[in-house]
Short mmCIF file of C-alpha atoms in Angstrom, two decimals:
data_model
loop_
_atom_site.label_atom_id
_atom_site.label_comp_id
_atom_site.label_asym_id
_atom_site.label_seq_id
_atom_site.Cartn_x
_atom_site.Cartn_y
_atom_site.Cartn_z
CA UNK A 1 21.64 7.01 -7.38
CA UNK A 2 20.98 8.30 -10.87
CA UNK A 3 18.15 6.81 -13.07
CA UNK A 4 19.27 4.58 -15.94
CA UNK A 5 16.55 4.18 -18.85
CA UNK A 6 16.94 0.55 -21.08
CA UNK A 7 15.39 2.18 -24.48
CA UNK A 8 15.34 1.37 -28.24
CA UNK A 9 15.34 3.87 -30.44
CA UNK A 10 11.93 5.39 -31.46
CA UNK A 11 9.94 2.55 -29.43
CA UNK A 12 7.45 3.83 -26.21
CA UNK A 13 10.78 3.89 -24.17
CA UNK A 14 10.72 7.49 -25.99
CA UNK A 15 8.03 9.13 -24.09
CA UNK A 16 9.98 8.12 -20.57
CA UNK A 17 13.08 10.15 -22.34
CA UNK A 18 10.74 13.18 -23.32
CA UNK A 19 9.95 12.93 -19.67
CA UNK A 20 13.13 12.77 -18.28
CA UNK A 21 14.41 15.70 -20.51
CA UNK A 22 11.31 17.98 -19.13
CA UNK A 23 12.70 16.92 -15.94
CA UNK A 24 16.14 18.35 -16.92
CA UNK A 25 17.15 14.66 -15.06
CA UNK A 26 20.73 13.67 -15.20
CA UNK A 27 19.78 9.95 -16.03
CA UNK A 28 21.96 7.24 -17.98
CA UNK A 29 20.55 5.86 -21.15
CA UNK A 30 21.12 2.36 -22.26
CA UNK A 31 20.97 1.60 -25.89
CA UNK A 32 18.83 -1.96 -26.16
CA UNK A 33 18.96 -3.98 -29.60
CA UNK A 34 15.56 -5.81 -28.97
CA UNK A 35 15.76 -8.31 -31.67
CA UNK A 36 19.20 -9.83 -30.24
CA UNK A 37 18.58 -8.65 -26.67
CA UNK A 38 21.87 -7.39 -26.37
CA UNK A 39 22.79 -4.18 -24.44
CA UNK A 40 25.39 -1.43 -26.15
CA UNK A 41 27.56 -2.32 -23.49
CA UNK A 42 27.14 -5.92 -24.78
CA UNK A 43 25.01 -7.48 -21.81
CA UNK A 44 22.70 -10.39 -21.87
CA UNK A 45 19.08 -8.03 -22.14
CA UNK A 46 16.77 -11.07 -20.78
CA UNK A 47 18.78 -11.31 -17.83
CA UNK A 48 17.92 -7.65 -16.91
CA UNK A 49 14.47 -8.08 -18.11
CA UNK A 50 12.62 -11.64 -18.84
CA UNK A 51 10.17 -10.58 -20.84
CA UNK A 52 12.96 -8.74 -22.93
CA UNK A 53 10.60 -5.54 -23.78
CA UNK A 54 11.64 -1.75 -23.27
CA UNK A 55 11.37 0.95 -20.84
CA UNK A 56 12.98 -0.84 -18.47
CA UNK A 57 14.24 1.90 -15.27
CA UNK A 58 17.16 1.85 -12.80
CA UNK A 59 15.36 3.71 -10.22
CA UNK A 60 17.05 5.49 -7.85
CA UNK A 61 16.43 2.38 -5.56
CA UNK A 62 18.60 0.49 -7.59
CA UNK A 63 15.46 -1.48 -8.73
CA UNK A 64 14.42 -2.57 -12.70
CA UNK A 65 11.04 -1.33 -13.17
CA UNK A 66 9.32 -2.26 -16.42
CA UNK A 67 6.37 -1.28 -18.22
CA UNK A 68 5.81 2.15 -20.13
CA UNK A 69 3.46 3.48 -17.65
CA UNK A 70 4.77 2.77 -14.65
CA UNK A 71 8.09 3.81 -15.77
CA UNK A 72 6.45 7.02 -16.86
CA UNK A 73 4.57 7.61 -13.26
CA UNK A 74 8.23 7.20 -11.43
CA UNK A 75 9.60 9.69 -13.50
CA UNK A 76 6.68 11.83 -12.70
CA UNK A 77 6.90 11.54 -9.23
CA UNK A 78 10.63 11.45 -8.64
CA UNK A 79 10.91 14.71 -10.14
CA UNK A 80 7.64 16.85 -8.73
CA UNK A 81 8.32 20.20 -9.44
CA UNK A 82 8.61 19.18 -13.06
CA UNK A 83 4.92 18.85 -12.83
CA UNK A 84 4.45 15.85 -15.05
CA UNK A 85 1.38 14.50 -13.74
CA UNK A 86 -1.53 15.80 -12.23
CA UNK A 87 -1.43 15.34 -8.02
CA UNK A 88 -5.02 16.02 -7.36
CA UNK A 89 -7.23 13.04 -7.04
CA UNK A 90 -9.52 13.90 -10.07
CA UNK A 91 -6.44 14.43 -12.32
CA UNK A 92 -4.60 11.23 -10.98
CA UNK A 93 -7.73 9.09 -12.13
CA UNK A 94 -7.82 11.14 -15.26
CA UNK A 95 -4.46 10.67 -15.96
CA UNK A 96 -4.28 6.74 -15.39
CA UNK A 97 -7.20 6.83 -17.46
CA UNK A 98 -5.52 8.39 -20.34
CA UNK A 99 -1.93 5.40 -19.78
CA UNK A 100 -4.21 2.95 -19.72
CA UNK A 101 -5.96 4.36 -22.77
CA UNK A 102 -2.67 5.09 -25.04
CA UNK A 103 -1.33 1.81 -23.91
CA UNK A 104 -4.14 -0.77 -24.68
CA UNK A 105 -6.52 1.02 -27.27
CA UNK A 106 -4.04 2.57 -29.37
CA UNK A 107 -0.50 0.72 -28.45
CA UNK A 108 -0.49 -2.80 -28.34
CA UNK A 109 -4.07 -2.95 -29.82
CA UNK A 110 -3.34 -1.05 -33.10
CA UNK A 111 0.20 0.11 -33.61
CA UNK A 112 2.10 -3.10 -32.33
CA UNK A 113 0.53 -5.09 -34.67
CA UNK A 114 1.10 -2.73 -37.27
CA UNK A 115 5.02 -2.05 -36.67
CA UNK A 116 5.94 -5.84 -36.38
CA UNK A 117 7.35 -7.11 -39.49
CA UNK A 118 6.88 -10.40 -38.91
CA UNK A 119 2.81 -9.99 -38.42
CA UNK A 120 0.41 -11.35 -41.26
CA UNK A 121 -1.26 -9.25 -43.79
CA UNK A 122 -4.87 -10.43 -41.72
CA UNK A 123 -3.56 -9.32 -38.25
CA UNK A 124 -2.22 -5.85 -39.58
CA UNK A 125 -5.62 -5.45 -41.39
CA UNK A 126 -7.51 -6.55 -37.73
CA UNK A 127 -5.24 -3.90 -36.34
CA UNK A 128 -5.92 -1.23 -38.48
CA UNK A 129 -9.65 -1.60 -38.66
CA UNK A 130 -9.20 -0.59 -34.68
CA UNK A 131 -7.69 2.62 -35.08
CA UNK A 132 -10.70 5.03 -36.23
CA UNK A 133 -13.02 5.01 -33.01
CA UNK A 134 -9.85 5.45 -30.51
CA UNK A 135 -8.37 8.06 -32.77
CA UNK A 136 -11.27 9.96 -32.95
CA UNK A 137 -12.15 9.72 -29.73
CA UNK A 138 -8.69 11.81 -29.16
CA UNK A 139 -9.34 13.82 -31.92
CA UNK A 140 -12.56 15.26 -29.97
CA UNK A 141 -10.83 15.88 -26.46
CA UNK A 142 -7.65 17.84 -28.20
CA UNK A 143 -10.24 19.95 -30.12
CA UNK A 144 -9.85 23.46 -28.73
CA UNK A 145 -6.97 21.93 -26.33
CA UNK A 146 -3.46 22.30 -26.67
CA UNK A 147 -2.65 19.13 -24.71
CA UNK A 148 -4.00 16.37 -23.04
CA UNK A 149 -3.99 18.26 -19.74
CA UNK A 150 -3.85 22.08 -19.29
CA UNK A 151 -0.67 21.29 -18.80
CA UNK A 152 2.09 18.82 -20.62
CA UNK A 153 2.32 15.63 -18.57
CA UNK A 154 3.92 12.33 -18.97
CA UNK A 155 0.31 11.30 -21.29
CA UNK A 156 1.73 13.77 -23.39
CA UNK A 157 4.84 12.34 -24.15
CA UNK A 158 3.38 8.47 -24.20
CA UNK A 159 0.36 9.50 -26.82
CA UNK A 160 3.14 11.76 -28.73
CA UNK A 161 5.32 8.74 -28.74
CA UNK A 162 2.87 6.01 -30.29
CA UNK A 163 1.05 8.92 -32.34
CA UNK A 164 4.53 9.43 -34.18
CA UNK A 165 4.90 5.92 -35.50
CA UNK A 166 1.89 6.32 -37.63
CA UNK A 167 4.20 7.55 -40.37
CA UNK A 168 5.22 4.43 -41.29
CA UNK A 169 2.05 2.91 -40.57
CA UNK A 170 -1.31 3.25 -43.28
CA UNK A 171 -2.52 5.76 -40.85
CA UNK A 172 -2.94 9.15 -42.22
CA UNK A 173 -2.90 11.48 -38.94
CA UNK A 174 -4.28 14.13 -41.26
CA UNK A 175 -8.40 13.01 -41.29
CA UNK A 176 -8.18 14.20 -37.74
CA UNK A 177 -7.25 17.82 -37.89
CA UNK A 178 -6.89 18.28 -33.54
CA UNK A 179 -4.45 15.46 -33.47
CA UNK A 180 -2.67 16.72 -36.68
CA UNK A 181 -2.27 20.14 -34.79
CA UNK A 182 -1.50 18.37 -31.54
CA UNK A 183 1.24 16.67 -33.62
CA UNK A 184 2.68 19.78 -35.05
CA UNK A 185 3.04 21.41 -32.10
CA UNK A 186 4.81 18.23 -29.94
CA UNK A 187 7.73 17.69 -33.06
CA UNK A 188 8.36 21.64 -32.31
CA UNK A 189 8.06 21.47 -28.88
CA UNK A 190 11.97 21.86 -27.43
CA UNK A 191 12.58 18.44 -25.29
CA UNK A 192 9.88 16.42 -27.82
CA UNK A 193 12.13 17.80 -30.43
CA UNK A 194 15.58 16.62 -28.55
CA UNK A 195 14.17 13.44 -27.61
CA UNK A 196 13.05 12.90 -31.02
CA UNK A 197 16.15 13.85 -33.60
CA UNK A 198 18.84 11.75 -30.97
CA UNK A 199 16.41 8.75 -31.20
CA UNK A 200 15.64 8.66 -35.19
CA UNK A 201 19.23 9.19 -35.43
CA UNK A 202 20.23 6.25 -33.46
CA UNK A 203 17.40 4.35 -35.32
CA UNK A 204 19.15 5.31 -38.60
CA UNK A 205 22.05 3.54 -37.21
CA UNK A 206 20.28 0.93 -36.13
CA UNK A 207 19.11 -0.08 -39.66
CA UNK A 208 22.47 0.70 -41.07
CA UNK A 209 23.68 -1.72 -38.44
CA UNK A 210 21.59 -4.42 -39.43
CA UNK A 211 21.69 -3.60 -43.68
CA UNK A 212 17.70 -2.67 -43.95
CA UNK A 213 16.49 0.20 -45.61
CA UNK A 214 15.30 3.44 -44.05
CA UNK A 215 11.01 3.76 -43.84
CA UNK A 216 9.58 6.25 -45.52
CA UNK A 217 8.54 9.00 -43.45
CA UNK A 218 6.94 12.62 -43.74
CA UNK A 219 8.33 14.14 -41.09
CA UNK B 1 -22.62 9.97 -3.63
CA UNK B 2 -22.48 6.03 -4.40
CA UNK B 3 -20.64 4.90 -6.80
CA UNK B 4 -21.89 3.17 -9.77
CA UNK B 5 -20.16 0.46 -11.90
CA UNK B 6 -21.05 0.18 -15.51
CA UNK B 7 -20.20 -3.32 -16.54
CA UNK B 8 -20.74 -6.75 -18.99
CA UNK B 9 -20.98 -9.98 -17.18
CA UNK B 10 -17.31 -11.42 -16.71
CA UNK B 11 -15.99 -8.63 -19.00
CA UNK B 12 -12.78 -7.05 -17.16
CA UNK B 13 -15.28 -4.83 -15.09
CA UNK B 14 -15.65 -8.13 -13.02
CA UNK B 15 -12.35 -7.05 -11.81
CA UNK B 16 -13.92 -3.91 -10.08
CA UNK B 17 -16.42 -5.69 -8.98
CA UNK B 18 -14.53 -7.88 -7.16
CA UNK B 19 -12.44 -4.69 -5.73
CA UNK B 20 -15.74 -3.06 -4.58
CA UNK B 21 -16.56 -6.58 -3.34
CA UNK B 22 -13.37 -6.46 -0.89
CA UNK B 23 -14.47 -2.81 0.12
CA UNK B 24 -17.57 -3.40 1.21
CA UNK B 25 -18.89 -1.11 -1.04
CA UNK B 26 -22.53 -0.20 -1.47
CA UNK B 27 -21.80 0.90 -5.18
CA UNK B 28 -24.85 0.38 -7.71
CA UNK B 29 -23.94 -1.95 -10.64
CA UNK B 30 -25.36 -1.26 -14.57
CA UNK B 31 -25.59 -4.32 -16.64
CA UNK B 32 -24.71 -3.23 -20.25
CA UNK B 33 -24.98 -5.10 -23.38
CA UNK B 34 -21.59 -3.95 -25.15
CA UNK B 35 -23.14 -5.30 -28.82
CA UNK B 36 -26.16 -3.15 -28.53
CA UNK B 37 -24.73 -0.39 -26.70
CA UNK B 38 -27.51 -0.56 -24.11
CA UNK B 39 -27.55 -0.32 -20.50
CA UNK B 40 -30.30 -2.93 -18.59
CA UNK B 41 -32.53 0.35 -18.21
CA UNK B 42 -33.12 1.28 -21.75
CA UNK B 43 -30.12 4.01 -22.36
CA UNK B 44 -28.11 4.55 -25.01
CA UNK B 45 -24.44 3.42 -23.45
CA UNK B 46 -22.65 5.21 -26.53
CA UNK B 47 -23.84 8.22 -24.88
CA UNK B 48 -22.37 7.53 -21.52
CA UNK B 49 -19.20 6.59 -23.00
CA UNK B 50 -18.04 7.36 -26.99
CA UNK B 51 -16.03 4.63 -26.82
CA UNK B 52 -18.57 2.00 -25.65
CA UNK B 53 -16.53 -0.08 -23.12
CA UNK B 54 -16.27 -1.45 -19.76
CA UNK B 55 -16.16 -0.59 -17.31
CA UNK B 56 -16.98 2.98 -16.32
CA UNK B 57 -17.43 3.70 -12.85
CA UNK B 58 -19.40 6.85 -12.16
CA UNK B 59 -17.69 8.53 -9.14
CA UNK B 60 -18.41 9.77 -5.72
CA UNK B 61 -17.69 13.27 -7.78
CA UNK B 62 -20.38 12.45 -10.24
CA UNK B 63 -17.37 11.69 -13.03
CA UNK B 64 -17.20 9.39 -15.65
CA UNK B 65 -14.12 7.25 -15.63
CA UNK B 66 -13.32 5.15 -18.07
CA UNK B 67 -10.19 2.32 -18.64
CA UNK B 68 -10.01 -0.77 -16.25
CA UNK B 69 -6.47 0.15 -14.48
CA UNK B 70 -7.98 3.88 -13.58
CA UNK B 71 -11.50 2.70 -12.74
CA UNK B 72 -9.48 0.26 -10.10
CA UNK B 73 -7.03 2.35 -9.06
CA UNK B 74 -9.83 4.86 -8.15
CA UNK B 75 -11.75 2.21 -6.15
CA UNK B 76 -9.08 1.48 -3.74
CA UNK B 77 -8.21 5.11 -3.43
CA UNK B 78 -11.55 5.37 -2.52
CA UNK B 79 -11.31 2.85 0.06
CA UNK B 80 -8.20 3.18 1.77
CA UNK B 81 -9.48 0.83 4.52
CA UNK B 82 -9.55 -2.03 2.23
CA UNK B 83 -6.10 -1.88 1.51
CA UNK B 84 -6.41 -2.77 -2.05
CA UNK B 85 -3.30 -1.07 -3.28
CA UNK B 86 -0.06 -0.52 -1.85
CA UNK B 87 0.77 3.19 -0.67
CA UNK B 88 4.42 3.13 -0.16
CA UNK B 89 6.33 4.82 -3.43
CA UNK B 90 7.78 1.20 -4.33
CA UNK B 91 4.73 -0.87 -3.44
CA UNK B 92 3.06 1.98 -6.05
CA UNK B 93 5.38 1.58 -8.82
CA UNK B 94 5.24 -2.13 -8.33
CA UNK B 95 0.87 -1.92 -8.73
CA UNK B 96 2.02 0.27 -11.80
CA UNK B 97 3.99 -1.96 -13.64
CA UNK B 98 1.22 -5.34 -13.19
CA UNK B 99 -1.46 -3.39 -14.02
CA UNK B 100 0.24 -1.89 -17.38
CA UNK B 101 1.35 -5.92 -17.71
CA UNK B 102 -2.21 -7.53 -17.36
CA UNK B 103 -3.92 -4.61 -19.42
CA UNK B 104 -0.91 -4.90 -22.25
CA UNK B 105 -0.04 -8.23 -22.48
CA UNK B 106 -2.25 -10.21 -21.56
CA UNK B 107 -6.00 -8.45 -21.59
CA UNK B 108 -5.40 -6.59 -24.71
CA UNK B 109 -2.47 -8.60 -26.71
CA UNK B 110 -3.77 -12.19 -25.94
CA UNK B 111 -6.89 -12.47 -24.70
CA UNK B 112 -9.04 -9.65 -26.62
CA UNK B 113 -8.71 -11.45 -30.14
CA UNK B 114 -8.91 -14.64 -28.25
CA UNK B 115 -12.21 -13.73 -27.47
CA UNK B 116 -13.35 -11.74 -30.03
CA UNK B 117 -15.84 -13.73 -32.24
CA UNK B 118 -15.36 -11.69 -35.29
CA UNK B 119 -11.68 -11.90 -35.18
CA UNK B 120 -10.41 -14.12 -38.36
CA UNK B 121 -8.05 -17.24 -37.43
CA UNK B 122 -5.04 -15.82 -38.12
CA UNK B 123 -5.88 -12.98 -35.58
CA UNK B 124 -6.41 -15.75 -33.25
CA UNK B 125 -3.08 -17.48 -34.53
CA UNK B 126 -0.97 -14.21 -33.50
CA UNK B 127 -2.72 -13.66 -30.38
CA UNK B 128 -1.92 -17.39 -29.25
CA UNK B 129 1.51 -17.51 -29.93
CA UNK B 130 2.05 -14.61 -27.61
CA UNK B 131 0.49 -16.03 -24.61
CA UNK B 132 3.38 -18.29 -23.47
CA UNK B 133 6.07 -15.27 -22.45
CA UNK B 134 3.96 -13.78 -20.05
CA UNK B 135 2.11 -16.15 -18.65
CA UNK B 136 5.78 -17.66 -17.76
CA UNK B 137 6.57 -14.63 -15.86
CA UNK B 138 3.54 -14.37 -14.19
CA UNK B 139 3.75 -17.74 -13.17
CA UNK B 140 7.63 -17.75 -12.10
CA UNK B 141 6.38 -14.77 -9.85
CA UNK B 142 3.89 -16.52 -8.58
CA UNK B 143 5.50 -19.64 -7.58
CA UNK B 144 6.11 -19.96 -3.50
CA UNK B 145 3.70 -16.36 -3.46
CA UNK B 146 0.00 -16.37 -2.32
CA UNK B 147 -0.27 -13.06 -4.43
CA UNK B 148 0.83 -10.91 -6.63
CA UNK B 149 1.74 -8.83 -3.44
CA UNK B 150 2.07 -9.94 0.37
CA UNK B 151 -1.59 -8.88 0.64
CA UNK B 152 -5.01 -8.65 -1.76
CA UNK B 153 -4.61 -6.20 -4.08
CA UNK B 154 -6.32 -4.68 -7.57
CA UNK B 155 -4.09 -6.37 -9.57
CA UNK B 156 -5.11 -9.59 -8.32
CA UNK B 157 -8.58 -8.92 -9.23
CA UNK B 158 -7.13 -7.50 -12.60
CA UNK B 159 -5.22 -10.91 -13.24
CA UNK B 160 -7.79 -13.36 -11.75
CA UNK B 161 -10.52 -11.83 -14.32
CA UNK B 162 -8.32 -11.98 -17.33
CA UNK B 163 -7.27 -15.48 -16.61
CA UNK B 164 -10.61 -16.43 -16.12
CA UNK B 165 -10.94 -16.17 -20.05
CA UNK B 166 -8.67 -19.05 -20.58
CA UNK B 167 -11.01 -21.50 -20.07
CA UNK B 168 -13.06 -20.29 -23.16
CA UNK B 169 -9.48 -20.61 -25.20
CA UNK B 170 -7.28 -23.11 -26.11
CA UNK B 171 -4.97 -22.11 -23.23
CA UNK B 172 -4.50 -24.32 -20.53
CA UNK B 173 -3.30 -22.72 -17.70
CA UNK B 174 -2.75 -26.17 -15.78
CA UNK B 175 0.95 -25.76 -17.82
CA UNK B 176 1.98 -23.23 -15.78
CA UNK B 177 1.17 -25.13 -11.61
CA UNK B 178 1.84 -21.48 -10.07
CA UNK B 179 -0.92 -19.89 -12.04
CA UNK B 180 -3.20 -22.63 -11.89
CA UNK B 181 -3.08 -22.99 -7.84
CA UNK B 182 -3.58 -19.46 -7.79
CA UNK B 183 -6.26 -19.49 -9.10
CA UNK B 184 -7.59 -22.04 -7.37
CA UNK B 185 -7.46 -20.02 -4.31
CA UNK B 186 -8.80 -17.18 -6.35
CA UNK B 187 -11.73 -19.36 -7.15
CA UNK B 188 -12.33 -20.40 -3.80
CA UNK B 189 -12.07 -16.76 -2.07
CA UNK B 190 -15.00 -15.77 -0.83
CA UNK B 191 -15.70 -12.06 -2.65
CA UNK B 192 -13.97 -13.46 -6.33
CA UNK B 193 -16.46 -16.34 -5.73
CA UNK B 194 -19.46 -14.19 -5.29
CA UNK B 195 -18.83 -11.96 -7.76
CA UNK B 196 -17.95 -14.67 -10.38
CA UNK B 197 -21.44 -16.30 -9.49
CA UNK B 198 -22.94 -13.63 -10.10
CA UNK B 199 -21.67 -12.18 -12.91
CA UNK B 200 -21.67 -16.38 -14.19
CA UNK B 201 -25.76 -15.99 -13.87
CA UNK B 202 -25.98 -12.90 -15.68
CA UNK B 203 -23.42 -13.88 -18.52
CA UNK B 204 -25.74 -17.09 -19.12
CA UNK B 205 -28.53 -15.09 -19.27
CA UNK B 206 -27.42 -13.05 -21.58
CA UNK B 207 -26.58 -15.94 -23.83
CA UNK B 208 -30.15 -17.04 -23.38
CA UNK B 209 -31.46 -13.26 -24.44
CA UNK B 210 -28.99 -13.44 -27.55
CA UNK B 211 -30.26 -17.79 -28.11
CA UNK B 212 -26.61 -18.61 -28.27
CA UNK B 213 -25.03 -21.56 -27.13
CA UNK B 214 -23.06 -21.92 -23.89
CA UNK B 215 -19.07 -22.01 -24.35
CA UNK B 216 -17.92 -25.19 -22.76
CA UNK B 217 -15.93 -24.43 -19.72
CA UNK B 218 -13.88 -26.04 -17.22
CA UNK B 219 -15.14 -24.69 -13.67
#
């Protein structure tokens, strides 16, 4: 059975398409509007998924598996020779440590709060007043690295993914040259750069879609 | 080499307690005061760990790991006896996606501002209103189940410890009956109700250090 990935464009179901791209997978992609919770196909989202959030994978058990991370770790395993993730014990702890890093410290601690239009000046100030100690604790592993591992792994693709939406956040990447780098070299890296132009593409027609106005971005 | 568990009393390190509880681990444990950045023996914890949380488990490798999903995940790979996480690829993806849900949703969306003292009312506002989705689906899960799983697992130590918090918030988990008779029995099983003792003793005591008041609290 192939994989089918529930995304929205340019949210963390992004990373999981990176992924699937440096895979070279043959999986579906299903277009989510999150604010209506409507498929493209027109299905009732919260029936698939209750808590109504993207990734949300088909695996090729036929089951829905949610949550960036783990969705990130099936792709990972179900195709190994990719190499997405480390299979050594030391690199397996290393590597959840890094998911559960991207996903709490910098994801839903600072950047959800920031992206949500609907949050209050005080909780995107909270928010932001959180980024500097996580950020710069990247900033001083990627010094002198070219990724997160020697190798690019599914981490990669997550931190690339939330990293990106500081553009339309008050978060200049640029105070930490490492990450800046890091940056530069994951928009010119082939799938990253793929993944990337489809999705802000579909999120242009998103907007269109729903008459707002485009952010402005940088890159 | 034993392990050792950095960790604040009932901070989300209680979670690994609990985990090394069910191992029968002889790990050492390292009380650290997360405001001063000092560990119980007079070092600097900043030092250990830039980023100044807990837990981090030093490793039978002699490793630092940091990030509570890793540090468990780690612990029951370490004791495979203990069966503290399922093996099988599904029963893993499964583990994946609760422990990305408790660290996201709950631990770091709701309950970190909850708790945070510093964090203005509006914070507090925000983080409130986006209890109720989650804690639904946890609890929907969770009705006619023991567990999150058939059998003991991280993520039930994971879950118990965050929920735990409630009772210092204006949650009341007694709306949802499925959580709140789980954790009754997590209250009453034998190695969560050591380790909550325990860790109970030490958090008073470290009220009593700081000459703060107690928080009023349910159990």
């Amino acid at each position: 059975m192939t994989l089918t990935l529930y995304f929205a464009p340019l949210a963390c179901s992004l990373a999981t398409r990176i992924a699937l791209y440096e895979a070279g997978s043959d999986a579906g992609f299903v277009e989510v509007d999150t604010r209506t919770q409507t498929t493209e196909d027109g299905r009732d989202y919260h029936a698939l998924h209750a808590l109504g959030l993207v990734p949300l994978l088909e695996t090729a058990d036929g089951d829905l598996l949610a949550e960036n991370a783990a969705v990130l770790q099936y792709v990972a395993e179900h195709y190994p020779a990719a190499k997405l993730a480390p299979t050594d014990a030391r690199g397996r702890a290393r590597l959840h440590q890094w998911l559960c890093f991207i996903g709490t410290e910098l994801h839903k601690q600072v950047f959800v709060p920031l992206l949500d239009r609907k949050a209050p000046p005080e909780v995107k100030a909270y928010a932001l007043a959180k980024a500097a100690v996580p950020l710069a604790w990247v900033d001083a592993h990627l010094t002198d690295r070219e990724l997160l591992f020697d190798t690019f792994t599914i981490a990669d693709a997550y931190l690339f993914t939330v990293l990106n939406w500081a553009q339309v956040t008050p978060i200049k990447l640029a105070q930490w040259p490492a990450i800046a780098a890091y940056m530069k070299r994951m928009y010119a890296r082939p799938t990253v750069a793929r993944a990337f132009a489809e999705e802000r593409a579909l999120f242009v027609r998103e907007l269109e879609r729903r008459g707002e106005p485009l952010p402005a971005v940088t890159a």
